[in-house]
Short mmCIF file of C-alpha atoms and ligand atoms in Angstrom, two decimals:
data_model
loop_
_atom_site.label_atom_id
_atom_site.label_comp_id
_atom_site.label_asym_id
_atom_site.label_seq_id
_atom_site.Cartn_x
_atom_site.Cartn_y
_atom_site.Cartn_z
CA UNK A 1 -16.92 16.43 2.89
CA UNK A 2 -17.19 13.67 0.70
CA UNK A 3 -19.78 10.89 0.46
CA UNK A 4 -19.50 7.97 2.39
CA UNK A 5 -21.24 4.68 0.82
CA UNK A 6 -21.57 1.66 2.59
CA UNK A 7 -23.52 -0.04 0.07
CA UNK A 8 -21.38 -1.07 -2.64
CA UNK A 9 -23.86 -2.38 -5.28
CA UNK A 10 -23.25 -2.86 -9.23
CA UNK A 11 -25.08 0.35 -9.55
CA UNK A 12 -23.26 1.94 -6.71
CA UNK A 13 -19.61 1.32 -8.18
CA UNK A 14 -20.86 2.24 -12.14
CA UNK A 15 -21.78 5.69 -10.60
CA UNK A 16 -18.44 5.42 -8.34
CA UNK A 17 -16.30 4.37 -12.07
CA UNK A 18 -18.66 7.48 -13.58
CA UNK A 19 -17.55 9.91 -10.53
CA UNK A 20 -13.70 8.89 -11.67
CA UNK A 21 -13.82 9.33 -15.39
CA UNK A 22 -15.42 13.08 -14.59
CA UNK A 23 -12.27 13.57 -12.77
CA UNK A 24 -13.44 13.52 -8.86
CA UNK A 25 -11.81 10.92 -6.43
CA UNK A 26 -12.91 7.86 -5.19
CA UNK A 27 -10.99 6.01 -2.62
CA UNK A 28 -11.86 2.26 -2.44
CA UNK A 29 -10.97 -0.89 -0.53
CA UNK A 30 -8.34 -3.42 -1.45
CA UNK A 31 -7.09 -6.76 -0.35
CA UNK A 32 -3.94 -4.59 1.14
CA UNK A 33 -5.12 -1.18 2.47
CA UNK A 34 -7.60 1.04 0.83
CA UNK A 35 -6.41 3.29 -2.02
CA UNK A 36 -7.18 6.98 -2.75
CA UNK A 37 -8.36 7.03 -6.78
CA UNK A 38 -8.13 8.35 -9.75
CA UNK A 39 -8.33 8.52 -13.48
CA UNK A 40 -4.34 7.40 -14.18
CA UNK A 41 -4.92 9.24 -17.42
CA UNK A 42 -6.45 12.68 -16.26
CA UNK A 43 -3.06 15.00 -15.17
CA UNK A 44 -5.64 17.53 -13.44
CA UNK A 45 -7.28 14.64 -11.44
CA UNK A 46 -4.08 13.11 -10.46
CA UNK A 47 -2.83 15.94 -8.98
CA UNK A 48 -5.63 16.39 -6.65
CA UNK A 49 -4.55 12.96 -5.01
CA UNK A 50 -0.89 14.18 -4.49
CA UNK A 51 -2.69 17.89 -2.76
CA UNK A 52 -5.45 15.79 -0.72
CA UNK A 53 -2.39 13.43 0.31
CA UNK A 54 -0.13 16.67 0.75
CA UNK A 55 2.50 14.21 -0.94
CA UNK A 56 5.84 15.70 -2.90
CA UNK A 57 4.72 15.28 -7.09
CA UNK A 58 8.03 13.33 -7.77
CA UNK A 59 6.70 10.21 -5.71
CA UNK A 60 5.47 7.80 -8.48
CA UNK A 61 1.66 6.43 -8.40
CA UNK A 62 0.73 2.44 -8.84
CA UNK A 63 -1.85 2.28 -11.50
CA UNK A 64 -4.55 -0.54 -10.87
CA UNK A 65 -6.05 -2.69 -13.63
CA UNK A 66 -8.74 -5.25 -13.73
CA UNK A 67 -6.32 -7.81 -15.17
CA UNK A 68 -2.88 -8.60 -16.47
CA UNK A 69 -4.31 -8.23 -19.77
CA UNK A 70 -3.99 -4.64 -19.41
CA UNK A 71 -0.52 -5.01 -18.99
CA UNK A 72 0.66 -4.42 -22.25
CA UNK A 73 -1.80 -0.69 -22.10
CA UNK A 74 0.95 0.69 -19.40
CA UNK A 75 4.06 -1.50 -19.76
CA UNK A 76 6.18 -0.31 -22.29
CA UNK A 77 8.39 -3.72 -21.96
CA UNK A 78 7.80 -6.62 -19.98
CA UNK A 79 9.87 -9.07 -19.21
CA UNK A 80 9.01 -13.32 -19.45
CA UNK A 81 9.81 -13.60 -15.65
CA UNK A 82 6.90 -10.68 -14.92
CA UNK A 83 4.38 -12.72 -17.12
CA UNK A 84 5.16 -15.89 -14.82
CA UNK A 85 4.71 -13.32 -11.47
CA UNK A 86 1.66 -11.89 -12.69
CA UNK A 87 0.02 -14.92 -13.53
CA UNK A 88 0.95 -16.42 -10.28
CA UNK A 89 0.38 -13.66 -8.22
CA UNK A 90 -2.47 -11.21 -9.69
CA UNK A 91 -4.88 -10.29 -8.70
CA UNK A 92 -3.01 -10.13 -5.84
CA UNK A 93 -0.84 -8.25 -2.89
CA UNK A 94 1.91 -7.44 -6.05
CA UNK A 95 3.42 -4.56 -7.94
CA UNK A 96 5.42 -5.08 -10.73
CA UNK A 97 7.04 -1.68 -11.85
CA UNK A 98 8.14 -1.77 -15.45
CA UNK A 99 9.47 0.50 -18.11
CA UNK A 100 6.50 2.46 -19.05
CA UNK A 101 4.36 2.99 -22.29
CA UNK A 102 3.37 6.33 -23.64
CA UNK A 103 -0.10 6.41 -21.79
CA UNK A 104 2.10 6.68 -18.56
CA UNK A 105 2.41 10.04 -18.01
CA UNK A 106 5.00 12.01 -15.84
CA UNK A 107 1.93 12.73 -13.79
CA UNK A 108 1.66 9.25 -12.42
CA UNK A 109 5.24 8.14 -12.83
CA UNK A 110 6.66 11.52 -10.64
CA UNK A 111 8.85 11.68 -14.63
CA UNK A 112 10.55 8.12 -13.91
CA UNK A 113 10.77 5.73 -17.05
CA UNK A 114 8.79 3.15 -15.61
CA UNK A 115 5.52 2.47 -13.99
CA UNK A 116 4.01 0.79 -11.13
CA UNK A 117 1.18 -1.47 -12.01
CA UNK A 118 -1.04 -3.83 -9.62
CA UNK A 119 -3.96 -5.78 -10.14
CA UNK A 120 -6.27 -5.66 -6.77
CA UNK A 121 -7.69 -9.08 -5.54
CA UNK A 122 -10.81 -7.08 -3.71
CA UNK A 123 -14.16 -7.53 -4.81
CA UNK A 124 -15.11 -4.00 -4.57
CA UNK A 125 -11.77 -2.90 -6.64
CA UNK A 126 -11.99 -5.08 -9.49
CA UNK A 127 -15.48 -4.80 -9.77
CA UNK A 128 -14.70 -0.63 -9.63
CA UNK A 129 -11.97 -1.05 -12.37
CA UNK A 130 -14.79 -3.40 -14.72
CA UNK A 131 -17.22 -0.62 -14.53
CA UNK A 132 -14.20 2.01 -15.56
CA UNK A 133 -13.05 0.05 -18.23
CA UNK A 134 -16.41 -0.72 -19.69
CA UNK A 135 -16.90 3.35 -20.00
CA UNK A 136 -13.27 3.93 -21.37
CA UNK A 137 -11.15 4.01 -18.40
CA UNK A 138 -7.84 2.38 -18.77
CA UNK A 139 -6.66 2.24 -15.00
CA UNK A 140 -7.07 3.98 -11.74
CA UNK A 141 -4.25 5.70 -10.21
CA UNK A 142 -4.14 5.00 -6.53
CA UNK A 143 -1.83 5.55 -3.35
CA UNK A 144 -2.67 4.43 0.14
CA UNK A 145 -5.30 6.56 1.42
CA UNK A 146 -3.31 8.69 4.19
CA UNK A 147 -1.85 11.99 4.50
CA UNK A 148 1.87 11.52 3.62
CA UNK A 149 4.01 9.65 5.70
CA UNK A 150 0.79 8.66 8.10
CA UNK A 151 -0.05 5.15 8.86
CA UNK A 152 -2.39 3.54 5.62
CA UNK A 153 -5.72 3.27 6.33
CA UNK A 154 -7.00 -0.34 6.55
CA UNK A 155 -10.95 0.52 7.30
CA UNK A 156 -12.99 3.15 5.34
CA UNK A 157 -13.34 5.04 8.44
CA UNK A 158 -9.85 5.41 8.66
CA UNK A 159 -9.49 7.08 5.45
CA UNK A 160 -12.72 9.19 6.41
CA UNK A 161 -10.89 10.18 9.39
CA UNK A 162 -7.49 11.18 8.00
CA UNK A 163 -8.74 12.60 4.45
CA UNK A 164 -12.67 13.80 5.01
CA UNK A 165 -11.37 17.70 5.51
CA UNK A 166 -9.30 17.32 2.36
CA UNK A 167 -11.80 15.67 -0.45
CA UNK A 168 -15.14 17.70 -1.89
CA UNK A 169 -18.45 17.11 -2.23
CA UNK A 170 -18.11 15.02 -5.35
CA UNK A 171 -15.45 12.71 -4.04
CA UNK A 172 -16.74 9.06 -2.73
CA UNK A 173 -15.12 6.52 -0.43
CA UNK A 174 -16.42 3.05 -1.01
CA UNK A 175 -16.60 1.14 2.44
CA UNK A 176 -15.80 -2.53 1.99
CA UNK A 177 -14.93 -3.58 5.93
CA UNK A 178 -11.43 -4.35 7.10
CA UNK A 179 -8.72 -4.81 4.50
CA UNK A 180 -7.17 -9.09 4.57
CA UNK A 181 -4.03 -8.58 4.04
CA UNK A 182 -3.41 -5.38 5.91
CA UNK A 183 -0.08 -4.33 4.57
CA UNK A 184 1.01 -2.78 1.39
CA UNK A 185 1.71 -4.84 -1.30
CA UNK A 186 5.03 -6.45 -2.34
CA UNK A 187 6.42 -3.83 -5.23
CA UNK A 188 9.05 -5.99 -7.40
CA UNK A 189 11.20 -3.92 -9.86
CA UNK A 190 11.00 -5.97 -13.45
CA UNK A 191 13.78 -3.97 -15.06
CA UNK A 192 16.54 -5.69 -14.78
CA UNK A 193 17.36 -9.42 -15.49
CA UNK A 194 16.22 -10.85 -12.06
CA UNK A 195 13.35 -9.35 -10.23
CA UNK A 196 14.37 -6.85 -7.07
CA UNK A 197 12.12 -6.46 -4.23
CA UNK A 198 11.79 -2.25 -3.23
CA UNK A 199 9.37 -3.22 -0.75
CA UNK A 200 8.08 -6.26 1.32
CA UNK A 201 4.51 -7.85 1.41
CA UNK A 202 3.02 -10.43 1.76
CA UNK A 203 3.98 -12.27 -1.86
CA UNK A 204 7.83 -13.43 -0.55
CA UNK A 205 11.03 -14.28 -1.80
CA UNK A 206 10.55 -17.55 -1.68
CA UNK A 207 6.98 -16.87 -3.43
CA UNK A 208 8.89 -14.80 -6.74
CA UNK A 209 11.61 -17.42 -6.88
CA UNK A 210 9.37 -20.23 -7.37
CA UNK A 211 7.10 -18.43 -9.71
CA UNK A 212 10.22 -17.19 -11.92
CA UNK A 213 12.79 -19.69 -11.58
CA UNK A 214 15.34 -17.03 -10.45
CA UNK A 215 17.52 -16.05 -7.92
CA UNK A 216 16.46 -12.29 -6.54
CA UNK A 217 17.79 -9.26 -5.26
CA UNK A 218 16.36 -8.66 -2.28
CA UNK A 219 17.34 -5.40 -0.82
CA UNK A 220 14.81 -5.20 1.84
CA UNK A 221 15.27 -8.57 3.37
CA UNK A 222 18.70 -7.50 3.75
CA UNK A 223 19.88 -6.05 7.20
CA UNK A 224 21.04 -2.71 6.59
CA UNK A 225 20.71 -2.50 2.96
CA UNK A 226 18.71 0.32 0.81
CA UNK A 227 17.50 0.43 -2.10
CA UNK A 228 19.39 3.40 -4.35
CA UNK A 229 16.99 6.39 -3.67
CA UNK A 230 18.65 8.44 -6.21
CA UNK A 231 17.60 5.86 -8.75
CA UNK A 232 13.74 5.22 -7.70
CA UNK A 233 11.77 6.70 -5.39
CA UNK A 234 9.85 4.82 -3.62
CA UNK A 235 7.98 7.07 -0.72
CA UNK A 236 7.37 3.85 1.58
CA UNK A 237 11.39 3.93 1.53
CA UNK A 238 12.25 7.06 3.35
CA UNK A 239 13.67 6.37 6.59
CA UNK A 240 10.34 7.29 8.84
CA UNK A 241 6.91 6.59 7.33
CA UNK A 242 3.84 4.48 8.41
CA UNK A 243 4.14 6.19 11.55
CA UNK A 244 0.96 7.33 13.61
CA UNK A 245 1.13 10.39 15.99
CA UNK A 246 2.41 8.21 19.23
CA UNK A 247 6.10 7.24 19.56
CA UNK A 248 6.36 3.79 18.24
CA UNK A 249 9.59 1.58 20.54
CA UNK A 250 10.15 -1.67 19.15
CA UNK A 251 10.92 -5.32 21.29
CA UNK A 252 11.62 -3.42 24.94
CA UNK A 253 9.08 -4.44 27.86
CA UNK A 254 6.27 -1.91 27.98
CA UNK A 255 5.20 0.15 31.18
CA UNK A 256 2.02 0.82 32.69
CA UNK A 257 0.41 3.43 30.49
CA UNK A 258 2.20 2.97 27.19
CA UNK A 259 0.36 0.39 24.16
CA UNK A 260 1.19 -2.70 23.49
CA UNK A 261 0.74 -5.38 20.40
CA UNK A 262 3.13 -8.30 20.58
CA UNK A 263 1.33 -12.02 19.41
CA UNK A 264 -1.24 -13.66 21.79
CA UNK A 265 1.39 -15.50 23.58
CA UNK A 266 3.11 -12.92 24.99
CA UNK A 267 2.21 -11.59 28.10
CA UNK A 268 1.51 -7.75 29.41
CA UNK A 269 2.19 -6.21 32.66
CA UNK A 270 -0.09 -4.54 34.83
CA UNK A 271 -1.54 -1.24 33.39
CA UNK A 272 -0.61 -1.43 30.31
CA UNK A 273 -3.14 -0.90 27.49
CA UNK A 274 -3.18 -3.78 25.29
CA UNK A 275 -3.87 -2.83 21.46
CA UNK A 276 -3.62 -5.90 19.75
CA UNK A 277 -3.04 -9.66 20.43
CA UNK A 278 -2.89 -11.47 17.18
CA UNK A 279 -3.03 -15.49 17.09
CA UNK A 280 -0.64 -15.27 13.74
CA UNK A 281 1.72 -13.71 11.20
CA UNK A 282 -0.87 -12.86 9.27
CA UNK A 283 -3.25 -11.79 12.27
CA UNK A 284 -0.13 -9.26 13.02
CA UNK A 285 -0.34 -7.78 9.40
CA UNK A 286 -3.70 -7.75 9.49
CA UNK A 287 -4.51 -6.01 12.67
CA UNK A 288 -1.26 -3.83 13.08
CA UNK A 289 -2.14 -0.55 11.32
CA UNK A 290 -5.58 -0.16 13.04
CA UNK A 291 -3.74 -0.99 16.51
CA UNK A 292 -1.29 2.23 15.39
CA UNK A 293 -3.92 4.03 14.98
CA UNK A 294 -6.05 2.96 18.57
CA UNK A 295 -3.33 4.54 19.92
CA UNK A 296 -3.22 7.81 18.99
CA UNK A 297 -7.62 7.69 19.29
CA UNK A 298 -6.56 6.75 22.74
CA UNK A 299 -4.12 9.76 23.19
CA UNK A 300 -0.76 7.31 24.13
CA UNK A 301 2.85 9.25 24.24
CA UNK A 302 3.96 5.65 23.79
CA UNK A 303 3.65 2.14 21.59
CA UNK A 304 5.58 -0.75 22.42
CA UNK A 305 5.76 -3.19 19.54
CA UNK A 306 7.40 -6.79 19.67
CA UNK A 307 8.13 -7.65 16.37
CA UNK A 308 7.41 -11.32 14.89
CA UNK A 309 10.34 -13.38 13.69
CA UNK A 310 11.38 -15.46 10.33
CA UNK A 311 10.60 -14.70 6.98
CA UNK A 312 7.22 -14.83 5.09
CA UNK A 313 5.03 -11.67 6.08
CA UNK A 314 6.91 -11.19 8.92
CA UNK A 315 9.57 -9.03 6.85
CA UNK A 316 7.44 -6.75 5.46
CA UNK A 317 6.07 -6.31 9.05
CA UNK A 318 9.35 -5.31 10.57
CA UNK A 319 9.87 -3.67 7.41
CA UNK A 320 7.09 -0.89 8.43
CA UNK A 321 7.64 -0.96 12.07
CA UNK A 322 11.18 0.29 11.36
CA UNK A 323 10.12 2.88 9.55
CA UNK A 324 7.14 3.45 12.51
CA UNK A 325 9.80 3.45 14.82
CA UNK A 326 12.38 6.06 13.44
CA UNK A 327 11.34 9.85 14.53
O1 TXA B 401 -0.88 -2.20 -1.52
C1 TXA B 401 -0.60 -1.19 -2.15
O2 TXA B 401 0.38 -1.13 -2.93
C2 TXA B 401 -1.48 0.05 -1.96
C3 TXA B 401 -2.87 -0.25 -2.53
C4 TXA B 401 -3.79 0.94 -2.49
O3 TXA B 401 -2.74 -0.72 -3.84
N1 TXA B 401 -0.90 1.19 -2.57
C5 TXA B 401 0.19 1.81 -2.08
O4 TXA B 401 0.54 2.96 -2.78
O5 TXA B 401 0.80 1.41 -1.11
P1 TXA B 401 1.58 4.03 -2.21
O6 TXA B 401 1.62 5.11 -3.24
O7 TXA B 401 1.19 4.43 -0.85
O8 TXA B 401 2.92 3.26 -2.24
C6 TXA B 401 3.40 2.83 -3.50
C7 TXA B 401 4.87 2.91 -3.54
C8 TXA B 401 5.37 4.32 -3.36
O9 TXA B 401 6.35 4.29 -2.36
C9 TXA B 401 5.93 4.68 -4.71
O10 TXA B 401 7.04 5.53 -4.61
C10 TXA B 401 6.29 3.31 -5.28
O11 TXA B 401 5.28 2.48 -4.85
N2 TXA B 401 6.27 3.35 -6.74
C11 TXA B 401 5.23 3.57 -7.55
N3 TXA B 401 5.62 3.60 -8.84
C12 TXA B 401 6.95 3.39 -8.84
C13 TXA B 401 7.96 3.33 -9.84
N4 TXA B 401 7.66 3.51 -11.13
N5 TXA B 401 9.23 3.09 -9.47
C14 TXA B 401 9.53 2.90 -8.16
N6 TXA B 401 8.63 2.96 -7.16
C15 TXA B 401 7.36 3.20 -7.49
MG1 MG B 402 1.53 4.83 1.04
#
């Protein structure tokens, strides 16, 4: 059992930075869904995350810094157009994976020659990763908070209830309410000469090629396409992921009995139990992970979801429910 604080004082997140440099875990919100933590420089502590996750070692870790100034600490090479994103962007819903530096270790990068590296826009996480850099820490190591392949937790009760029987005494999670954005954040791979999008979020194409100036690759927005698993793994990639215990059916009329979250405007039938009804977008991102997860508190066989159209968050919205959806 781990502890559960609720009051996230200055004091309360130095101890919480403290508990991470001895090597125990501390998960902690973010502006995107709450992370599971840990020293990105401690192999022993790392590991713990991918045993309490139960996820395979060769799936890479984002490391999270307090600025972009850490950049050059992890990032072995980094290109101009990855300057322009991160000072746009960060802190902010954005990965940037780059070829790594030395203090990457295989540990965090599953052995891949690059690294994932994010700067949170949470008040709770960058005032975490001050306190660990002001004792020595470098960056915190952090996946979504779920057991692999589950739906990411977007409350700290959520990660209480699907990692609690997995963490120890000395572990922490840091409650800091519902997450904004609600879905993971955009990861854009900076090794090439145009930035490629792995996976969606809510900083969009359009977003990247104003910052940069650039035409992208955009494999995700693409129907159909994939990125090249045998080149990087990303986890949030495999076909079925983000997908909570209930079958998930996307855009059919639901019955009496099954869930349903389609926007405000659209209309139920009789006995059917509705889990969400957001008023936007970014209402939809916001609220859809916790509605996944209503259902299976609620014991449904069955979610019907009716996916928003157009671009902006809405991709990276039917991005996940795909991946809900396929069993
Ligand atoms: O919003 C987020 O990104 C959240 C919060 C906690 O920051 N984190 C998150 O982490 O979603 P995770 O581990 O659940 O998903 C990160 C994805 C994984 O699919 C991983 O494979 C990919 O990023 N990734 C990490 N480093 C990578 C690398 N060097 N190359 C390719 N993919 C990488
Ligand atoms: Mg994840």
């Amino acid at each position: 059992m781990s502890q559960f604080l609720s009051n996230c004082s200055a004091r309360a997140m130095a101890g919480a930075a403290a508990n991470l440099l001895s090597g125990n875990l501390v998960a902690f919100p973010t502006e995107t869904v709450y992370g599971l933590g840990a020293d990105a420089c401690n192999a022993d502590a790392v590991a713990r995350i991918y045993s309490v996750k139960a996820r395979p070692a060769d799936h890479p870790l984002i490391v999270h810094v307090g600025s972009m100034d850490a950049l050059g600490d992890w990032a072995a090479d980094v290109p101009e157009y990855a300057i322009s994103l991160a000072r746009d962007f960060w802190p902010g819903p954005m990965t940037l994976i780059m070829k790594r530096s030395a203090l990457a270790g295989d540990f965090v990068t599953g052995g891949q020659d690059t690294v994932g590296i994010r700067v949170p826009d949470h008040a709770i996480a960058l005032g975490l990763l001050l306190s660990f850099a002001q004792i020595g820490g470098t960056g915190i190591a952090a996946p979504s908070a779920n057991r692999f392949g589950n739906v990411s937790p977007t409350t700290a009760q959520a990660v209480a209830d699907e990692l609690s029987e997995y963490l120890s005494d000395a572990d922490q999670i840091l409650d800091g309410g519902a997450c904004e954005v609600g879905v993971e954040s955009t990861i854009i791979d900076c090794t090439g000469d145009v930035p490629r999008i792995l996976r969606p979020g809510a900083v969009t194409v359009v977003m990247i090629e104003e910052s940069t100036g650039l035409r992208i690759r955009d494999s995700a927005a693409v129907p159909g396409a994939s990125v090249d698993e045998e080149v990087i793994r990303v986890s949030g990639s495999l076909d079925s992921h983000y997908a909570p215990v209930a079958k998930v059916v996307l855009d059919r009329a639901p019955r009496p009995g099954e869930g349903f979250i389609a926007l405000a405007g659209v209309m139920a039938g009789r006995g059917v139990v509705r889990l969400a009804a957001p008023e936007s977008h970014d209402d939809f991102a916001r609220v859809l992970y916790s509605a996944l997860r209503a259902a299976d508190v609620q014991g449904l066989d069955t979610v019907v979801v009716e996916q928003p159209s157009g671009d902006g968050i809405a991709v990276a919205i039917r991005d996940r429910l795909k991946r809900a959806a396929h069993k």
